[in-house]
Coordinates of C-alpha atoms and ligand atoms in Angstrom, one line a residue:
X1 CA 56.5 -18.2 -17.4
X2 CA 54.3 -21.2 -17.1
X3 CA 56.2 -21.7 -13.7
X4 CA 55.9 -18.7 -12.7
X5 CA 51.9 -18.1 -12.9
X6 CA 51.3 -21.6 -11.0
X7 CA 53.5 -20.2 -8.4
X8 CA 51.6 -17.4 -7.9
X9 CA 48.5 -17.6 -5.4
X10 CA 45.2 -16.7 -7.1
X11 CA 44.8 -13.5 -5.4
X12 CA 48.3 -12.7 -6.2
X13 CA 47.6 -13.4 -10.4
X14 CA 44.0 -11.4 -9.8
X15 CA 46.0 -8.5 -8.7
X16 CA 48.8 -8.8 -11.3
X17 CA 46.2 -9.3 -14.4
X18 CA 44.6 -6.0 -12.7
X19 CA 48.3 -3.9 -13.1
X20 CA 48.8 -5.4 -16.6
X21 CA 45.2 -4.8 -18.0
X22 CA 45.7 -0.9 -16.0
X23 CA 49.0 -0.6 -17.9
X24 CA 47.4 -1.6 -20.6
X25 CA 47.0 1.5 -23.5
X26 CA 43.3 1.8 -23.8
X27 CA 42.0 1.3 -27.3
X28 CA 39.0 3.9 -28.4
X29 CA 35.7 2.7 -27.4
X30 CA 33.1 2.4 -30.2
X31 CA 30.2 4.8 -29.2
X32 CA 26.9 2.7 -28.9
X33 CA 24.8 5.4 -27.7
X34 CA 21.4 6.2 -30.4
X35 CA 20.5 9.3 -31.3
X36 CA 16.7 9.2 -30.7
X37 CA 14.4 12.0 -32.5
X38 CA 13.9 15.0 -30.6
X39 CA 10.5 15.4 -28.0
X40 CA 10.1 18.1 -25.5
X41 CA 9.9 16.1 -22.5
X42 CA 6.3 16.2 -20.8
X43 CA 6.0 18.3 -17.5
X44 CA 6.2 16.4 -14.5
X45 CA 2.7 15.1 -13.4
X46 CA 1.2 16.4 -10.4
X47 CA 0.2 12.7 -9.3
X48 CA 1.2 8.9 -9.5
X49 CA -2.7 8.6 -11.2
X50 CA -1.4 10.5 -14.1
X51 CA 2.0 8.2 -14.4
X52 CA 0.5 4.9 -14.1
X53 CA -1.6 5.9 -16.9
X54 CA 1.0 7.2 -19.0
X55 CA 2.8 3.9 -18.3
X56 CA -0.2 1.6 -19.2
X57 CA -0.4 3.3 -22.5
X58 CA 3.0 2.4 -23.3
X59 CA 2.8 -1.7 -24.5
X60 CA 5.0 -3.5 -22.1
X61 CA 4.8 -5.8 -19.3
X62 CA 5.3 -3.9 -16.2
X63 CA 2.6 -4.7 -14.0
X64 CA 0.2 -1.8 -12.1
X65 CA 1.7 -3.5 -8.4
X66 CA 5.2 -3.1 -9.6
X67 CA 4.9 0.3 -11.0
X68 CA 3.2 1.3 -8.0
X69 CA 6.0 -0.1 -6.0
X70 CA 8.6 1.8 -7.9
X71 CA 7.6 4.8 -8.4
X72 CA 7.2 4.7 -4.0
X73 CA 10.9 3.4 -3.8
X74 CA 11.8 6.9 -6.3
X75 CA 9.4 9.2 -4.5
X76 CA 11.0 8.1 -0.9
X77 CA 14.7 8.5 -2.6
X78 CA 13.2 12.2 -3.5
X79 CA 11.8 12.9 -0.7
X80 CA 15.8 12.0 1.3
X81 CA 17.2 14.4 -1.1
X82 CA 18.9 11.3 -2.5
X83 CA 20.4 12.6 -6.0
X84 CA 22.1 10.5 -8.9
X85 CA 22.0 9.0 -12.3
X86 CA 18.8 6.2 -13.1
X87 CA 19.4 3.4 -15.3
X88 CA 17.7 0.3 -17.4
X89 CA 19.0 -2.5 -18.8
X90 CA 15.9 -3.9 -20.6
X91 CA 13.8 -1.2 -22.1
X92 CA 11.2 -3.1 -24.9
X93 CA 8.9 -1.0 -25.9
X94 CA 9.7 1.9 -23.1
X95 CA 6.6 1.1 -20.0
X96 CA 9.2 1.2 -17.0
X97 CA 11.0 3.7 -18.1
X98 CA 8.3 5.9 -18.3
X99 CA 7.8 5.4 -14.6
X100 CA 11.9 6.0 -14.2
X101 CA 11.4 8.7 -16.4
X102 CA 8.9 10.6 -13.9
X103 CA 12.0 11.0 -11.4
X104 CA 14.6 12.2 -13.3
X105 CA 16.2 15.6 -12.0
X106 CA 18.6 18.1 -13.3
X107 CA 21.8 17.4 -13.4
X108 CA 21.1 13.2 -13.5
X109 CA 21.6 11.1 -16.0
X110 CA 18.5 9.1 -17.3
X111 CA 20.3 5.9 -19.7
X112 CA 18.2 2.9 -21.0
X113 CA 20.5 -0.1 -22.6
X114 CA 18.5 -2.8 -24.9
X115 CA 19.9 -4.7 -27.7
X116 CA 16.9 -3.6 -29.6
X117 CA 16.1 0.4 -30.1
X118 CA 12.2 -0.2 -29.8
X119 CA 11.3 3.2 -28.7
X120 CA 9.1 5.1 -31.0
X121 CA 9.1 9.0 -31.1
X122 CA 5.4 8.7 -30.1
X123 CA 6.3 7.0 -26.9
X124 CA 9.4 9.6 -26.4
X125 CA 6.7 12.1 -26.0
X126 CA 5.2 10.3 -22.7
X127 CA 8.2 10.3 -21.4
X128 CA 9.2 13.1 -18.6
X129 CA 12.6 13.3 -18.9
X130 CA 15.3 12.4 -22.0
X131 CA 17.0 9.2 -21.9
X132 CA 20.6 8.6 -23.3
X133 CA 20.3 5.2 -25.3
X134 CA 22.7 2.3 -25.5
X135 CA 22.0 -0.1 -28.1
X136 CA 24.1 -2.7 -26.9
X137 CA 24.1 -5.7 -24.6
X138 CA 24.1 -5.2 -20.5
X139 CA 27.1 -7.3 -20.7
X140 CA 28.6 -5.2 -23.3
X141 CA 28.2 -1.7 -21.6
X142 CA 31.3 -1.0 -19.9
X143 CA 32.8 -1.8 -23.9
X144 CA 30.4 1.4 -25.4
X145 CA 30.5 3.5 -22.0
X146 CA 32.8 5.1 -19.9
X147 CA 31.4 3.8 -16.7
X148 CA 34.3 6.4 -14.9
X149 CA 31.6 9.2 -14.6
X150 CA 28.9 6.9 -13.3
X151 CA 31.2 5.1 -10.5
X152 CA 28.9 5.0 -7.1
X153 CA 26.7 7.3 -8.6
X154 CA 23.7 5.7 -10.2
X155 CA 20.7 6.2 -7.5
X156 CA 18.5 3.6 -9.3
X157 CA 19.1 1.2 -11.3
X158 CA 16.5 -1.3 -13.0
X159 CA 17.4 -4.8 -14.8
X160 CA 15.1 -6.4 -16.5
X161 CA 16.8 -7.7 -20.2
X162 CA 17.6 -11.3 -21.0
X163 CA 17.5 -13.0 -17.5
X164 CA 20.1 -15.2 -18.3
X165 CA 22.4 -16.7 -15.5
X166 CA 25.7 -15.3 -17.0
X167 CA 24.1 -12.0 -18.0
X168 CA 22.6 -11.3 -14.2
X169 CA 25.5 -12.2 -12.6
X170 CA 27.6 -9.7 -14.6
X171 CA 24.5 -7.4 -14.3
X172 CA 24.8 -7.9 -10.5
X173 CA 28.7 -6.9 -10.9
X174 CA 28.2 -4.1 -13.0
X175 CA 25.6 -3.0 -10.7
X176 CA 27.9 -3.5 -7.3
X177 CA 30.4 -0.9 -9.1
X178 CA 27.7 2.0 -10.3
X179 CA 25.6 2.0 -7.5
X180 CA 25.7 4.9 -4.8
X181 CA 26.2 4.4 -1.5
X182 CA 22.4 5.4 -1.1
X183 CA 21.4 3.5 -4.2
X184 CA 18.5 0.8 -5.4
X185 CA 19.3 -1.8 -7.6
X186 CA 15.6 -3.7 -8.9
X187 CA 16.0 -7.1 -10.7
X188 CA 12.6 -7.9 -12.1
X189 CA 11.3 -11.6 -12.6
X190 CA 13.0 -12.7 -9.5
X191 CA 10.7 -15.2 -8.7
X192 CA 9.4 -15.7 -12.1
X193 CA 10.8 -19.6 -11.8
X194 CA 10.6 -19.8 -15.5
X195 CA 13.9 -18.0 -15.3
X196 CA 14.9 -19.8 -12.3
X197 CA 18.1 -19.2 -13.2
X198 CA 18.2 -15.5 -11.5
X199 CA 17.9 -16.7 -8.5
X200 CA 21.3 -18.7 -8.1
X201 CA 23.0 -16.0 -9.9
X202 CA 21.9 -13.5 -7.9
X203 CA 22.6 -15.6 -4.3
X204 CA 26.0 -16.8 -5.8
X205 CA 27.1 -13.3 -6.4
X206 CA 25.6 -11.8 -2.9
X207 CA 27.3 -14.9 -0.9
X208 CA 30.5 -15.5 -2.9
X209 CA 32.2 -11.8 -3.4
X210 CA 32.2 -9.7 -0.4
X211 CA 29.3 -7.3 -2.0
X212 CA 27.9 -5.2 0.7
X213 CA 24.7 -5.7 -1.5
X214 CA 21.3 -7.1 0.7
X215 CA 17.5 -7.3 -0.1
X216 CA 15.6 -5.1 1.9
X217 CA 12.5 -5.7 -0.5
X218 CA 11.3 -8.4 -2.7
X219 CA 7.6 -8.3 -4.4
X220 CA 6.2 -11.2 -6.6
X221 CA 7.7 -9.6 -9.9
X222 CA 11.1 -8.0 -8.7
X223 CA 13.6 -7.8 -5.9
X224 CA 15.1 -4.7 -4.5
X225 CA 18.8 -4.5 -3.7
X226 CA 20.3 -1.8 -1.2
X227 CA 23.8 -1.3 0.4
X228 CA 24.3 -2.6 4.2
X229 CA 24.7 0.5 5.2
X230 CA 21.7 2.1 3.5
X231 CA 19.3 -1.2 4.7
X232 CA 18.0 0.2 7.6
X233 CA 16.8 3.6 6.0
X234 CA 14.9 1.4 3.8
X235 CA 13.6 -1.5 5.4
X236 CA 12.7 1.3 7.9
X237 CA 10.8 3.3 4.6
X238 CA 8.7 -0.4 3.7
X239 CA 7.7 -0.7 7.3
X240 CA 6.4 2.5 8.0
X241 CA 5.5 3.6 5.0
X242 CA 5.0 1.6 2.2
X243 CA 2.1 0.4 2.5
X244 CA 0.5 4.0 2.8
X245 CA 2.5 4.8 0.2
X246 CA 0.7 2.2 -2.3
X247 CA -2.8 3.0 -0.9
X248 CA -2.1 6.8 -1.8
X249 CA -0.9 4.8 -5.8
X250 CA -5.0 3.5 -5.0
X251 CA -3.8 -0.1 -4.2
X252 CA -5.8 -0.7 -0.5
X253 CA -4.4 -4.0 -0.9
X254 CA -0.7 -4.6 -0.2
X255 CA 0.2 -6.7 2.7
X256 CA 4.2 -7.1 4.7
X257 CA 5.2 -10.5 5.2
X258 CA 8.6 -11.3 7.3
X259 CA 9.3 -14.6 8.8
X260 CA 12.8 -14.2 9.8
X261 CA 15.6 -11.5 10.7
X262 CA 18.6 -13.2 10.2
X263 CA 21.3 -10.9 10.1
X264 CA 22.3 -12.0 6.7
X265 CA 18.5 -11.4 5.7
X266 CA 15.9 -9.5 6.3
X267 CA 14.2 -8.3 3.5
X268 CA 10.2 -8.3 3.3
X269 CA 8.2 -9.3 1.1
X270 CA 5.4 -6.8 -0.1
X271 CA 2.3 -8.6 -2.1
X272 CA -1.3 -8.4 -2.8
X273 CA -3.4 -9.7 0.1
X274 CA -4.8 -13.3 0.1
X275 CA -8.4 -14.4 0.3
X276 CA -9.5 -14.6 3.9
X277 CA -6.1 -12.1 4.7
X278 CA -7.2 -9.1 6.6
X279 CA -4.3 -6.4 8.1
X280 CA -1.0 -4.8 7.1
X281 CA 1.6 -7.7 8.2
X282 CA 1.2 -11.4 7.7
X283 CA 1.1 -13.9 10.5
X284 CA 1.3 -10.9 13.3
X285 CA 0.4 -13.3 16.3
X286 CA 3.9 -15.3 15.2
X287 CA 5.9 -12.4 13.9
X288 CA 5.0 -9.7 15.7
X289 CA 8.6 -8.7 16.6
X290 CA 9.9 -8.8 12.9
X291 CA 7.0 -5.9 12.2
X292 CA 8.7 -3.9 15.1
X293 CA 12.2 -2.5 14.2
X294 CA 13.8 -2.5 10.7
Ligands
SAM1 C1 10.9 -7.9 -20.7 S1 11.5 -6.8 -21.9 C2 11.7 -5.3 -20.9 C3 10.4 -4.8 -20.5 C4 10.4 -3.3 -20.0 N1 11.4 -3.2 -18.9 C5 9.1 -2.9 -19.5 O1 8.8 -3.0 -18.3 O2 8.2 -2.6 -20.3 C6 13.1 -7.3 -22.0 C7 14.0 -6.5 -22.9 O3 15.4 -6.9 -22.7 C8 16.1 -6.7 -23.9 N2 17.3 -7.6 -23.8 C9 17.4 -8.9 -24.0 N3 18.7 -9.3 -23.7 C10 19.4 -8.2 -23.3 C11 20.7 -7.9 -22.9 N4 21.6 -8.9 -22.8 N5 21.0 -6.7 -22.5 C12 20.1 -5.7 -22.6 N6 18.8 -5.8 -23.0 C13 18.5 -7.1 -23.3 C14 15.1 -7.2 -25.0 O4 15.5 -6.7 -26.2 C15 13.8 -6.6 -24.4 O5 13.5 -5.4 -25.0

């Protein structure tokens, strides 16, 4: 036997393991999900005023220039027609998931995951639509949930739990299989170099496994993950758009910076103006052509 598996090429053992572990009888899953208390769910607010407040009165650490920035991505998916299920690792005390929670449609599925259950019944009631809730770890998920029904149908996905290297890069995995074809994945604290770590995790898993994963968009607090195929359709949707889009969320002061268009990336980079900055697009004189096309 020994023999045998050194023999075999690693592909070739990858692919047997896979017809072994398929054969294998499946054992009943443990159910992880929560029950939460029941809430009649809010009605939808007519504007993004009302949802950023709703947000900040939930304690949490989601910042008014990120929440602006999601709830833009969401409202451009909605306004595509773009349907599918939303998901969080990483919930705390509930702040983004209020914002998630404003975009929730019938028929999708709206699932937070935390090791914790910190969500009181009180912050329930803010929220706009009614989560399913795993009380497991991200890396545990697939264990508790049949991840069969969500298969290249979550529309949205946000990750923000223990920023550890091992737990992105099987958070970047899991992602890669849910995520529709159409689909956002957000990692938050991208750049937050006190958890450097997310940064080679993230790179090793884009570069090393034949994703069709990309940045199209990365902000100061979080990155934004698309499908090849979809990047155009976005990057076109931060070009154009986003920057009206975060005026019309009352932030006049969002700039576009992109200093390269390599074809393996492109993404911009939306932040606050600097002192001195005036315009839309940084360093126009020098990049003009990269504020042209998508
Ligand atoms: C920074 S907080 C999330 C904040 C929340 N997204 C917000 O914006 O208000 C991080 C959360 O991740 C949870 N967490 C830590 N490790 C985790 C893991 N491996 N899987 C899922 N959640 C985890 C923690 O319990 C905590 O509630």
């Amino acid at each position: 036997m020994k023999v045998a598996a050194t023999m075999l090429g690693v592909p070739v053992r990858r692919l047997a393991g896979k017809i072994v572990a398929a054969l294998r009888p499946e054992a009943p899953r443990e159910s992880r999900f929560v029950a939460l208390p029941a809430i009649r769910p809010a009605a939808l607010p007519a504007g993004y005023a009302e949802r950023q407040a709703n947000a900040l009165s939930i304690d949490g650490m989601m910042s008014d220039f990120s929440m602006q920035v999601m709830d833009a991505v969401l409202t451009h998916q909605a306004a595509r027609g773009l349907t599918g299920h939303v998901l969080e690792f990483g919930v705390w005390k509930g702040r983004s998931a209020s914002i998630l929670s404003a975009h929730i449609r019938d028929g999708e599925r709206f699932i937070l995951c935390d090791v914790g259950q910190y969500l009181t019944e009180q912050v329930l009631a803010k929220f706009y639509a009614r989560p399913e809730f795993v009380q497991a770890g991200s890396s545990e998920f697939t264990t508790y949930v049949d991840v069969a029904p969500l298969r290249g149908s979550v529309r949205f996905a946000h990750v923000d739990s223990s920023h550890a290297y091992r737990d992105t890069l099987a958070e970047m995995a899991l992602v890669d299989e849910i995520l529709a074809p159409d689909g956002v994945a957000c990692f938050d604290d991208f750049t937050n170099l006190n958890y450097a770590q997310i940064l080679p995790a993230m790179f090793k898993y884009l570069f090393t496994t034949g994703t069709d994963l990309t940045f199209f968009l990365v902000t100061n607090d979080k990155g934004y993950l698309c499908r090849r195929p979809s990047f155009e359709a976005y990057a076109t949707f931060v070009l154009r758009q986003l920057i009206d889009e975060m005026r019309m969320r009352g932030n006049a002061d969002a700039m576009i910076a992109r200093t390269d268009m390599d074809p393996e990336y492109r993404a911009f980079y939306l932040r606050p103006r600097g002192e001195g900055e005036t315009g839309d697009h940084y360093g126009p004189s020098l990049y003009a052509a990269n504020y042209e096309v998508p």
